[in-house]
C-alpha positions as a printed NumPy array, in Angstrom:
array([[ -9.617,  -1.525, -15.083],
       [ -7.525,   1.188, -16.711],
       [ -3.814,   1.216, -16.032],
       [ -2.032,   4.433, -15.228],
       [  0.739,   5.665, -17.517],
       [  4.39 ,   4.717, -17.238],
       [  6.274,   6.948, -14.837],
       [  9.041,   9.194, -16.014],
       [ 12.31 ,   7.291, -16.039],
       [ 10.569,   4.004, -15.28 ],
       [  9.3  ,   1.025, -17.213],
       [  6.438,  -0.288, -15.098],
       [  2.74 ,   0.336, -15.473],
       [  0.311,   1.192, -12.719],
       [ -3.363,   0.482, -12.714],
       [ -6.165,   2.957, -12.242],
       [ -9.806,   2.075, -11.724],
       [-12.971,   3.84 , -12.863],
       [-15.973,   3.287, -10.597],
       [-14.725,  -0.1  ,  -9.451],
       [-14.602,  -1.692,  -6.013],
       [-12.249,  -4.454,  -7.098],
       [ -8.829,  -4.369,  -5.429],
       [ -5.776,  -4.321,  -7.657],
       [ -5.429,  -7.952,  -8.671],
       [ -5.052,  -9.555, -12.108],
       [ -3.792,  -7.651, -15.114],
       [ -5.861,  -9.731, -17.494],
       [ -8.48 , -12.48 , -17.108],
       [ -6.983, -15.88 , -16.448],
       [ -3.484, -14.506, -16.176],
       [ -1.132, -16.298, -13.832],
       [  0.63 , -13.027, -13.071],
       [ -0.572, -10.651, -10.451],
       [  0.227,  -7.324,  -8.847],
       [  2.431,  -9.126,  -6.311],
       [  3.973, -11.751,  -8.582],
       [  6.13 , -13.801,  -6.242],
       [  6.236, -17.531,  -5.705],
       [  3.06 , -19.124,  -4.269],
       [  4.612, -19.549,  -0.824],
       [  5.117, -15.803,  -0.407],
       [  2.955, -14.469,   2.396],
       [  1.494, -10.971,   2.782],
       [  2.152,  -8.627,   5.675],
       [ -1.451,  -8.868,   6.92 ],
       [ -3.547, -11.774,   8.086],
       [ -6.385, -13.266,   6.059],
       [ -8.936, -11.168,   7.959],
       [ -7.083,  -7.963,   7.147],
       [ -6.835,  -8.79 ,   3.439],
       [-10.434, -10.006,   3.04 ],
       [-13.256,  -7.744,   1.95 ],
       [-15.941,  -7.363,   4.602],
       [-18.761,  -8.173,   2.171],
       [-17.027, -11.28 ,   0.812],
       [-15.856, -13.523,   3.663],
       [-13.87 , -16.591,   2.668],
       [-14.267, -19.627,   4.934],
       [-11.661, -21.592,   2.979],
       [ -8.412, -19.821,   3.912],
       [ -5.829, -22.504,   4.665],
       [ -3.588, -20.389,   6.911],
       [ -3.786, -17.418,   9.261],
       [ -1.53 , -15.609,   6.76 ],
       [ -2.678, -16.982,   3.437],
       [ -0.315, -17.515,   0.531],
       [ -0.165, -15.195,  -2.442],
       [ -1.855, -17.667,  -4.76 ],
       [ -4.815, -18.034,  -2.386],
       [ -5.3  , -14.28 ,  -2.172],
       [ -5.04 , -13.974,  -5.966],
       [ -7.694, -16.671,  -6.471],
       [ -9.923, -15.06 ,  -3.84 ],
       [ -9.795, -11.671,  -5.563],
       [-10.548, -13.196,  -8.955],
       [-13.49 , -15.087,  -7.528],
       [-14.898, -11.958,  -5.857],
       [-14.565,  -9.978,  -9.092],
       [-16.36 , -12.726, -11.008],
       [-19.123, -13.31 ,  -8.448],
       [-19.916,  -9.603,  -8.229],
       [-20.057,  -9.183, -11.995],
       [-17.168,  -6.723, -12.268],
       [-15.139,  -8.338, -15.034],
       [-17.295,  -7.092, -17.966],
       [-16.708,  -3.512, -16.778],
       [-12.914,  -3.75 , -16.612],
       [-10.816,  -2.779, -19.622],
       [ -7.744,  -4.948, -19.208],
       [ -4.471,  -3.882, -20.794],
       [ -5.73 ,  -0.327, -21.199],
       [ -3.444,   2.487, -20.005],
       [ -4.592,   5.927, -18.927],
       [ -2.692,   8.643, -20.781],
       [ -4.407,  11.804, -19.539],
       [ -7.56 ,  12.798, -17.664],
       [ -8.702,  16.43 , -17.773],
       [-11.672,  18.067, -16.063],
       [-13.891,  19.974, -18.522],
       [-15.567,  22.592, -16.36 ],
       [-17.941,  23.797, -19.053],
       [-19.229,  20.282, -19.735],
       [-18.971,  19.24 , -16.07 ],
       [-17.227,  15.966, -16.844],
       [-13.864,  14.264, -17.192],
       [-12.301,  13.824, -20.618],
       [-10.01 ,  10.824, -20.563],
       [ -7.425,   9.684, -23.072],
       [ -6.46 ,   6.012, -22.939],
       [ -4.372,   3.653, -25.032],
       [ -7.657,   2.189, -26.315],
       [ -9.209,   5.532, -27.245],
       [-11.018,   8.45 , -25.571],
       [-13.604,   8.24 , -22.804],
       [-15.771,  10.686, -20.916],
       [-16.938,  10.255, -17.336],
       [-19.115,  12.199, -14.933],
       [-17.064,  10.879, -12.026],
       [-13.473,   9.628, -11.915],
       [-12.353,   7.275,  -9.165],
       [ -8.618,   6.74 ,  -8.818],
       [ -8.14 ,   3.254,  -7.423],
       [ -4.481,   2.88 ,  -8.372],
       [ -3.315,   2.946,  -4.744],
       [ -0.008,   3.95 ,  -3.154],
       [  1.775,   0.578,  -3.379],
       [  1.755,   0.144,  -7.134],
       [  4.534,   2.007,  -8.965],
       [  7.965,   0.563,  -8.095],
       [ 10.634,   2.994,  -6.945],
       [ 14.029,   2.324,  -8.508],
       [ 17.134,   4.202,  -7.358],
       [ 19.295,   5.812, -10.013],
       [ 22.501,   3.87 ,  -9.437],
       [ 25.63 ,   4.773, -11.452],
       [ 26.457,   2.079, -13.975],
       [ 23.157,   0.197, -13.684],
       [ 22.525,   0.39 , -17.435],
       [ 25.797,  -1.446, -18.053],
       [ 25.002,  -4.426, -15.823],
       [ 25.209,  -7.624, -17.871],
       [ 22.882,  -9.718, -15.704],
       [ 19.177,  -9.543, -14.917],
       [ 17.742,  -6.526, -13.106],
       [ 14.178,  -6.202, -11.809],
       [ 12.057,  -4.84 ,  -8.977],
       [ 10.35 ,  -7.424,  -6.786],
       [  6.937,  -6.073,  -7.834],
       [  7.828,  -6.834, -11.465],
       [  9.247, -10.276, -10.862],
       [ 11.044, -12.   , -13.717],
       [  9.239, -15.34 , -13.754],
       [ 11.407, -16.642, -16.585],
       [ 14.638, -16.346, -14.598],
       [ 15.844, -19.429, -12.733],
       [ 17.794, -18.239,  -9.685],
       [ 19.096, -21.683,  -8.775],
       [ 22.797, -21.426,  -7.968],
       [ 22.966, -17.763,  -9.038],
       [ 24.807, -14.941,  -7.297],
       [ 22.098, -12.458,  -6.319],
       [ 22.386,  -8.952,  -4.888],
       [ 19.249,  -7.724,  -3.123],
       [ 18.976,  -3.977,  -2.556],
       [ 16.513,  -3.039,   0.163],
       [ 15.282,  -4.605,   3.392],
       [ 11.671,  -3.472,   3.66 ],
       [  8.302,  -5.194,   3.506],
       [  8.972,  -6.652,   0.04 ],
       [ 12.432,  -8.046,   0.725],
       [ 11.287,  -9.603,   3.97 ],
       [  8.939, -11.78 ,   1.925],
       [ 10.991, -12.789,  -1.107],
       [ 14.469, -13.118,   0.471],
       [ 13.513, -16.126,   2.651],
       [ 11.727, -17.646,  -0.357],
       [ 14.751, -17.602,  -2.669],
       [ 17.549, -18.016,  -0.109],
       [ 17.515, -21.841,  -0.173],
       [ 17.991, -22.004,  -3.955],
       [ 20.466, -19.217,  -4.752],
       [ 24.197, -19.86 ,  -4.741],
       [ 25.147, -16.647,  -2.99 ],
       [ 23.079, -13.694,  -1.808],
       [ 24.265, -10.241,  -0.778],
       [ 21.621,  -8.147,   0.975],
       [ 22.419,  -4.441,   0.841],
       [ 20.797,  -2.804,   3.839],
       [ 20.487,   0.962,   4.225],
       [ 18.648,   0.761,   7.546],
       [ 17.635,  -2.309,   9.52 ],
       [ 13.882,  -2.823,   9.988],
       [ 12.073,  -3.701,  13.168],
       [ 10.777,  -7.261,  12.866],
       [  8.264,  -8.989,  15.113],
       [  7.059, -12.622,  15.13 ],
       [  4.42 , -13.737,  12.654],
       [  1.607, -15.563,  14.431],
       [  0.953, -17.888,  11.534],
       [ -0.523, -21.367,  11.528],
       [ -2.547, -23.668,   9.327],
       [ -6.304, -23.581,   9.761],
       [ -7.896, -26.925,  10.497],
       [-10.558, -28.599,   8.437],
       [-12.939, -28.25 ,  11.37 ],
       [-12.372, -24.489,  11.427],
       [-13.063, -24.161,   7.716],
       [-16.263, -26.192,   7.949],
       [-17.427, -24.116,  10.925],
       [-16.771, -20.865,   9.039],
       [-18.761, -22.188,   6.086],
       [-21.848, -23.144,   8.093],
       [-21.584, -20.336,  10.67 ],
       [-20.308, -17.18 ,   8.936],
       [-20.995, -15.164,  12.063],
       [-18.119, -16.991,  13.774],
       [-15.619, -15.809,  11.155],
       [-17.008, -12.27 ,  11.412],
       [-16.531, -12.443,  15.178],
       [-12.86 , -13.428,  14.767],
       [-12.425, -10.646,  12.215],
       [-13.804,  -8.103,  14.685],
       [-11.586,  -9.441,  17.451],
       [ -8.475,  -9.029,  15.308],
       [ -9.584,  -5.553,  14.28 ],
       [-10.08 ,  -4.346,  17.845],
       [ -6.825,  -5.899,  19.031],
       [ -5.036,  -3.769,  16.449],
       [ -7.049,  -0.7  ,  17.406],
       [ -6.628,  -1.054,  21.154],
       [ -3.04 ,  -2.357,  21.261],
       [ -1.089,  -1.82 ,  18.049],
       [ -2.332,   1.735,  17.548],
       [ -0.848,   2.662,  20.92 ],
       [  2.623,   1.931,  19.526],
       [  2.156,   4.855,  17.141],
       [  1.309,   7.409,  19.835],
       [  2.612,   6.117,  23.19 ],
       [  6.37 ,   6.065,  23.987],
       [  5.71 ,   3.728,  26.912],
       [  3.92 ,   1.166,  24.747],
       [  6.663,   1.527,  22.115],
       [  9.295,   0.637,  24.708],
       [  7.407,  -2.554,  25.577],
       [  6.997,  -3.469,  21.895],
       [ 10.679,  -2.717,  21.282],
       [ 11.724,  -5.176,  23.996],
       [  9.583,  -7.858,  22.335],
       [ 11.166,  -7.147,  18.927],
       [ 14.691,  -7.27 ,  20.395],
       [ 13.859, -10.588,  22.058],
       [ 12.78 , -11.913,  18.639],
       [ 16.102, -10.746,  17.159],
       [ 18.203, -12.283,  19.943],
       [ 16.305, -15.552,  19.758],
       [ 16.817, -15.983,  16.019],
       [ 20.289, -14.485,  15.409],
       [ 23.169, -16.064,  17.325],
       [ 26.017, -14.099,  15.718],
       [ 26.596, -10.918,  17.809],
       [ 28.107,  -8.994,  14.867],
       [ 25.177,  -9.785,  12.578],
       [ 22.734,  -9.054,  15.377],
       [ 24.272,  -5.613,  15.811],
       [ 23.895,  -4.885,  12.094],
       [ 20.269,  -5.971,  12.244],
       [ 19.394,  -3.749,  15.217],
       [ 17.558,  -0.582,  14.098],
       [ 18.689,   2.827,  15.337],
       [ 15.241,   4.445,  15.104],
       [ 12.044,   4.045,  17.095],
       [  9.822,   1.083,  16.393],
       [  6.815,   2.164,  14.317],
       [  8.526,   5.076,  12.585],
       [  8.767,   2.853,   9.521],
       [  6.478,  -0.021,   8.738],
       [  6.681,  -2.735,  11.398],
       [  7.5  ,  -6.015,   9.67 ],
       [  6.358,  -9.456,  10.756],
       [  8.324, -12.581,   9.893],
       [  9.563, -15.828,  11.367],
       [ 12.011, -16.611,   8.549],
       [ 13.701, -13.266,   7.795],
       [ 16.399, -13.545,  10.449],
       [ 17.093, -17.249,   9.784],
       [ 17.476, -16.456,   6.071],
       [ 19.976, -13.678,   6.795],
       [ 21.874, -16.015,   9.115],
       [ 22.272, -18.68 ,   6.419],
       [ 25.847, -19.426,   5.243],
       [ 25.099, -18.342,   1.657],
       [ 23.847, -14.863,   2.713],
       [ 25.783, -11.741,   3.639],
       [ 24.223,  -8.56 ,   5.003],
       [ 26.079,  -5.415,   3.973],
       [ 25.284,  -2.245,   5.928],
       [ 26.469,   0.201,   3.306],
       [ 25.077,   2.085,   0.364],
       [ 25.688,   1.297,  -3.298],
       [ 28.47 ,   3.339,  -4.91 ],
       [ 28.197,   1.928,  -8.421],
       [ 27.137,  -1.027, -10.504],
       [ 29.606,  -2.735, -12.83 ],
       [ 28.969,  -5.248, -15.582],
       [ 29.09 ,  -8.255, -13.238],
       [ 29.103,  -6.762,  -9.743],
       [ 27.832,  -4.187,  -7.287],
       [ 30.321,  -1.953,  -5.455],
       [ 29.195,  -0.662,  -2.057],
       [ 30.316,   2.54 ,  -0.357],
       [ 32.73 ,   0.625,   1.867],
       [ 34.734,  -0.16 ,  -1.293],
       [ 33.832,  -3.841,  -1.476],
       [ 32.825,  -5.489,  -4.754],
       [ 30.033,  -8.069,  -4.739],
       [ 29.72 , -10.388,  -7.746],
       [ 26.22 , -10.666,  -9.137],
       [ 24.309, -12.568, -11.809],
       [ 21.11 , -10.748, -10.87 ],
       [ 20.101,  -7.616,  -8.979],
       [ 16.694,  -7.567,  -7.302],
       [ 15.357,  -4.291,  -5.963],
       [ 13.172,  -4.347,  -2.865],
       [ 13.232,  -0.563,  -2.722],
       [  9.573,   0.204,  -2.273],
       [  7.15 ,   2.315,  -4.261],
       [  6.272,   5.864,  -5.252],
       [  3.95 ,   6.338,  -2.296],
       [  3.958,  10.122,  -1.866],
       [  4.842,  10.969,  -5.475],
       [  2.52 ,   8.783,  -7.579],
       [  3.24 ,   9.18 , -11.307],
       [ -0.5  ,   9.148, -12.016],
       [ -0.719,  12.597, -10.412],
       [  1.151,  14.021, -13.4  ],
       [ -1.653,  12.911, -15.703],
       [ -4.723,  14.181, -13.842],
       [ -5.527,  17.802, -14.74 ],
       [ -7.94 ,  19.818, -12.679],
       [-10.225,  22.77 , -13.204],
       [ -7.347,  25.253, -13.649],
       [ -5.448,  23.077, -16.141],
       [ -2.645,  22.166, -13.728],
       [ -1.995,  18.566, -12.894],
       [ -2.293,  17.021,  -9.459],
       [  1.48 ,  16.75 ,  -8.985],
       [  1.812,  20.504,  -9.57 ],
       [ -0.866,  21.218,  -6.984],
       [  0.762,  18.941,  -4.426],
       [  4.304,  20.169,  -5.121],
       [  5.959,  17.234,  -3.369],
       [  3.583,  17.131,  -0.388],
       [  0.312,  15.343,  -1.243],
       [ -2.749,  16.262,   0.783],
       [ -6.429,  15.533,   0.376],
       [ -9.659,  15.987,   2.27 ],
       [-10.315,  12.784,   4.228],
       [ -7.89 ,  11.001,   1.9  ],
       [-10.565,  11.09 ,  -0.828],
       [-11.209,  14.455,  -2.504],
       [ -8.956,  17.294,  -3.648],
       [ -9.524,  21.016,  -4.199],
       [ -9.564,  21.996,  -7.883],
       [-10.427,  18.444,  -8.976],
       [-14.23 ,  18.153,  -9.103],
       [-15.795,  14.706,  -9.111],
       [-12.466,  13.003,  -8.406],
       [-12.43 ,  10.409,  -5.628],
       [ -9.19 ,   8.734,  -4.582],
       [ -9.092,   5.312,  -2.933],
       [ -6.034,   4.835,  -0.771],
       [ -5.282,   8.527,  -1.132],
       [ -2.83 ,  10.584,   0.941],
       [ -3.853,  10.961,   4.554],
       [ -5.607,   7.599,   4.859],
       [ -2.845,   5.001,   5.244],
       [ -2.425,   3.229,   8.566],
       [  0.573,   1.754,  10.317],
       [ -1.399,  -0.594,  12.516],
       [ -4.495,  -1.956,  10.795],
       [ -5.93 ,  -3.07 ,   7.472],
       [ -5.794,  -0.63 ,   4.578],
       [ -8.608,  -2.646,   2.99 ],
       [-10.796,  -1.362,   5.826],
       [ -9.796,   2.216,   4.982],
       [-10.575,   1.77 ,   1.307],
       [-13.977,   0.268,   2.083],
       [-14.683,   3.395,   4.115],
       [-13.694,   5.521,   1.124],
       [-15.899,   3.52 ,  -1.231],
       [-18.858,   4.039,   1.127],
       [-18.113,   7.781,   1.23 ],
       [-17.922,   8.03 ,  -2.576],
       [-21.075,   5.967,  -3.065],
       [-23.03 ,   8.184,  -0.678],
       [-21.769,  11.234,  -2.585],
       [-22.976,   9.704,  -5.85 ],
       [-26.388,   8.956,  -4.353],
       [-26.748,  12.538,  -3.181],
       [-25.584,  13.899,  -6.528],
       [-28.187,  11.817,  -8.328],
       [-31.068,  12.625,  -5.975],
       [-30.328,  16.376,  -5.912],
       [-29.432,  16.838,  -9.56 ],
       [-25.846,  17.848,  -8.747],
       [-23.407,  17.666, -11.648],
       [-20.183,  18.289,  -9.717],
       [-18.807,  18.463,  -6.207],
       [-15.515,  20.013,  -5.131],
       [-14.053,  20.428,  -1.67 ],
       [-13.655,  24.142,  -0.956],
       [-10.056,  25.354,  -0.705],
       [-10.53 ,  26.908,   2.736],
       [-12.129,  23.691,   4.046],
       [ -9.258,  21.584,   2.757],
       [ -6.686,  23.965,   4.275],
       [ -8.396,  23.853,   7.667],
       [ -8.636,  20.079,   7.511],
       [ -4.946,  19.72 ,   6.581],
       [ -3.884,  21.999,   9.45 ],
       [ -5.714,  19.774,  11.932],
       [ -4.369,  16.665,  10.217],
       [ -0.761,  17.862,  10.537],
       [ -1.257,  18.774,  14.198],
       [ -2.405,  15.232,  14.943],
       [  0.441,  13.744,  12.899],
       [  2.98 ,  15.646,  15.001],
       [  2.276,  13.435,  18.016],
       [  2.843,  10.152,  16.199],
       [  6.011,   8.087,  15.915],
       [  6.006,   8.779,  12.158],
       [  6.978,  12.359,  13.029],
       [  9.205,  11.853,  16.086],
       [ 10.701,   8.393,  15.524],
       [ 13.986,   9.526,  13.964],
       [ 13.737,   7.796,  10.593],
       [ 13.22 ,   8.494,   6.916],
       [ 10.381,   6.407,   5.518],
       [  8.045,   6.03 ,   2.574],
       [  5.382,   7.549,   4.82 ],
       [  7.142,  10.9  ,   4.449],
       [  6.935,  13.293,   1.51 ],
       [  9.653,  15.662,   0.247],
       [  8.999,  18.023,   3.168],
       [  9.587,  15.261,   5.729],
       [  5.909,  15.073,   6.734],
       [  4.146,  11.703,   6.895],
       [  1.356,  13.147,   4.771],
       [  0.19 ,   9.75 ,   3.564],
       [ -0.949,   8.558,   6.992],
       [ -4.166,   8.806,   8.97 ],
       [ -3.078,  10.037,  12.427],
       [ -5.754,   8.351,  14.494],
       [ -7.621,   5.098,  15.008],
       [ -9.391,   3.616,  12.006],
       [-12.772,   3.546,  13.726],
       [-12.554,   7.335,  13.814],
       [-11.854,   7.295,  10.091],
       [-14.919,   5.145,   9.581],
       [-16.977,   7.626,  11.582],
       [-15.613,  10.541,   9.522],
       [-16.435,   8.848,   6.204],
       [-19.629,   7.009,   7.131],
       [-21.697,   9.492,   5.138],
       [-20.971,  12.233,   2.641],
       [-21.476,  15.65 ,   4.258],
       [-22.018,  18.238,   1.488],
       [-21.44 ,  21.231,   3.802],
       [-17.701,  21.736,   3.05 ],
       [-18.205,  21.201,  -0.688],
       [-19.05 ,  23.458,  -3.585],
       [-22.013,  21.888,  -5.352],
       [-22.981,  22.669,  -8.932],
       [-25.932,  21.809, -11.102],
       [-26.344,  21.758, -14.847],
       [-28.424,  24.919, -14.674],
       [-25.966,  27.041, -12.752],
       [-22.22 ,  27.374, -12.288],
       [-22.626,  29.032,  -8.887],
       [-22.682,  26.858,  -5.76 ],
       [-26.059,  25.507,  -4.732],
       [-27.389,  25.786,  -1.212],
       [-26.52 ,  22.978,   1.13 ]])
């Protein structure tokens, strides 16, 4: 596993993968720190079925929404059982990758030395590089400052005054976890999220034994959950009527858990449900209602040595500032370090609005496959499913390249343009485009270019096999395209 370079103005590393199916998990073998390094009781936003790999079922999950430590151990076990660890270069950062058209290969500079590769697979993913706002005075803060994705494990928050900035999918997990131990917590909220109940429970010993002896039963439950999301949750993204029903359920959840009318008003979103990521939690609202927590619906004006001043003029004392401000989803720093056939990097080609063909390949970047690329994210189902589809697509491309003696493939510019036009037309009907919010789904042009605007079974159908027709194919003997 090769890590991507540090972003400009940031201090955190991303990880990039070469020809690897392993999800982004441990930074180094045996390390206790992971890509989502929160306390063991932190729970993910997806159920165990949505976070499991289809080819590696786990009958031993202890909850419907398994804890972080369980998921970490599962991923390590899968990597070990499938023999991936010897192929991963831990602690190795990618510095630059450039396509050499004459040699028909990638020339890669890393912190451990140069590499060459016939094919480059970017598995760094969209939720990897923390996004930190440039707040005035932050450099002069005397306390601890960190993003939730780069958790400071050495800091004891017991009795501390903590300011949390952000109320998205990260904050909704760590705020309830630390609320009981901090002395005082101020949660700075730009926009309130829509929150729905988490249908979590412990699995019984009988269930786990049944899954172990009858794997088909666990696969059946996995399929049931998948189709429930496809047939019900997907409708929230495209149907105003279904959104109204889901909104009533979310408001009922808010009313049931928040008794204070003033706080409830602050926690009521003013945009359509689904426009941003729908969050699921049973302990978010109770945590915000606790006597040691205050929700501030204002922006941050400045940071002082021992406090945060919000735009309403109030000063909030702080021993620590924790950012839950999301990630560089549509502007991945890695794009600045991938150079294509014309010498320009991927960020220059995208110019603030990332687009790909099927979320996988990009014009001007031969033999580059992206996992979790722009145009493939979902707002209703498992992104693991999407990435497995992309792996299958890339593997079929590699098989065809080998059998036909093809040295490089590149999506034709006119094919990518036509695909993007259709993609944007379909996006226009979704809540991501009409829901009245600003979200990490959207790029600098306001388009939710990162998302797949349809059901995931249609994405599976589109990526089931590699169709060479829209691609320019080259062989070692000729630079001109070969016949399809």
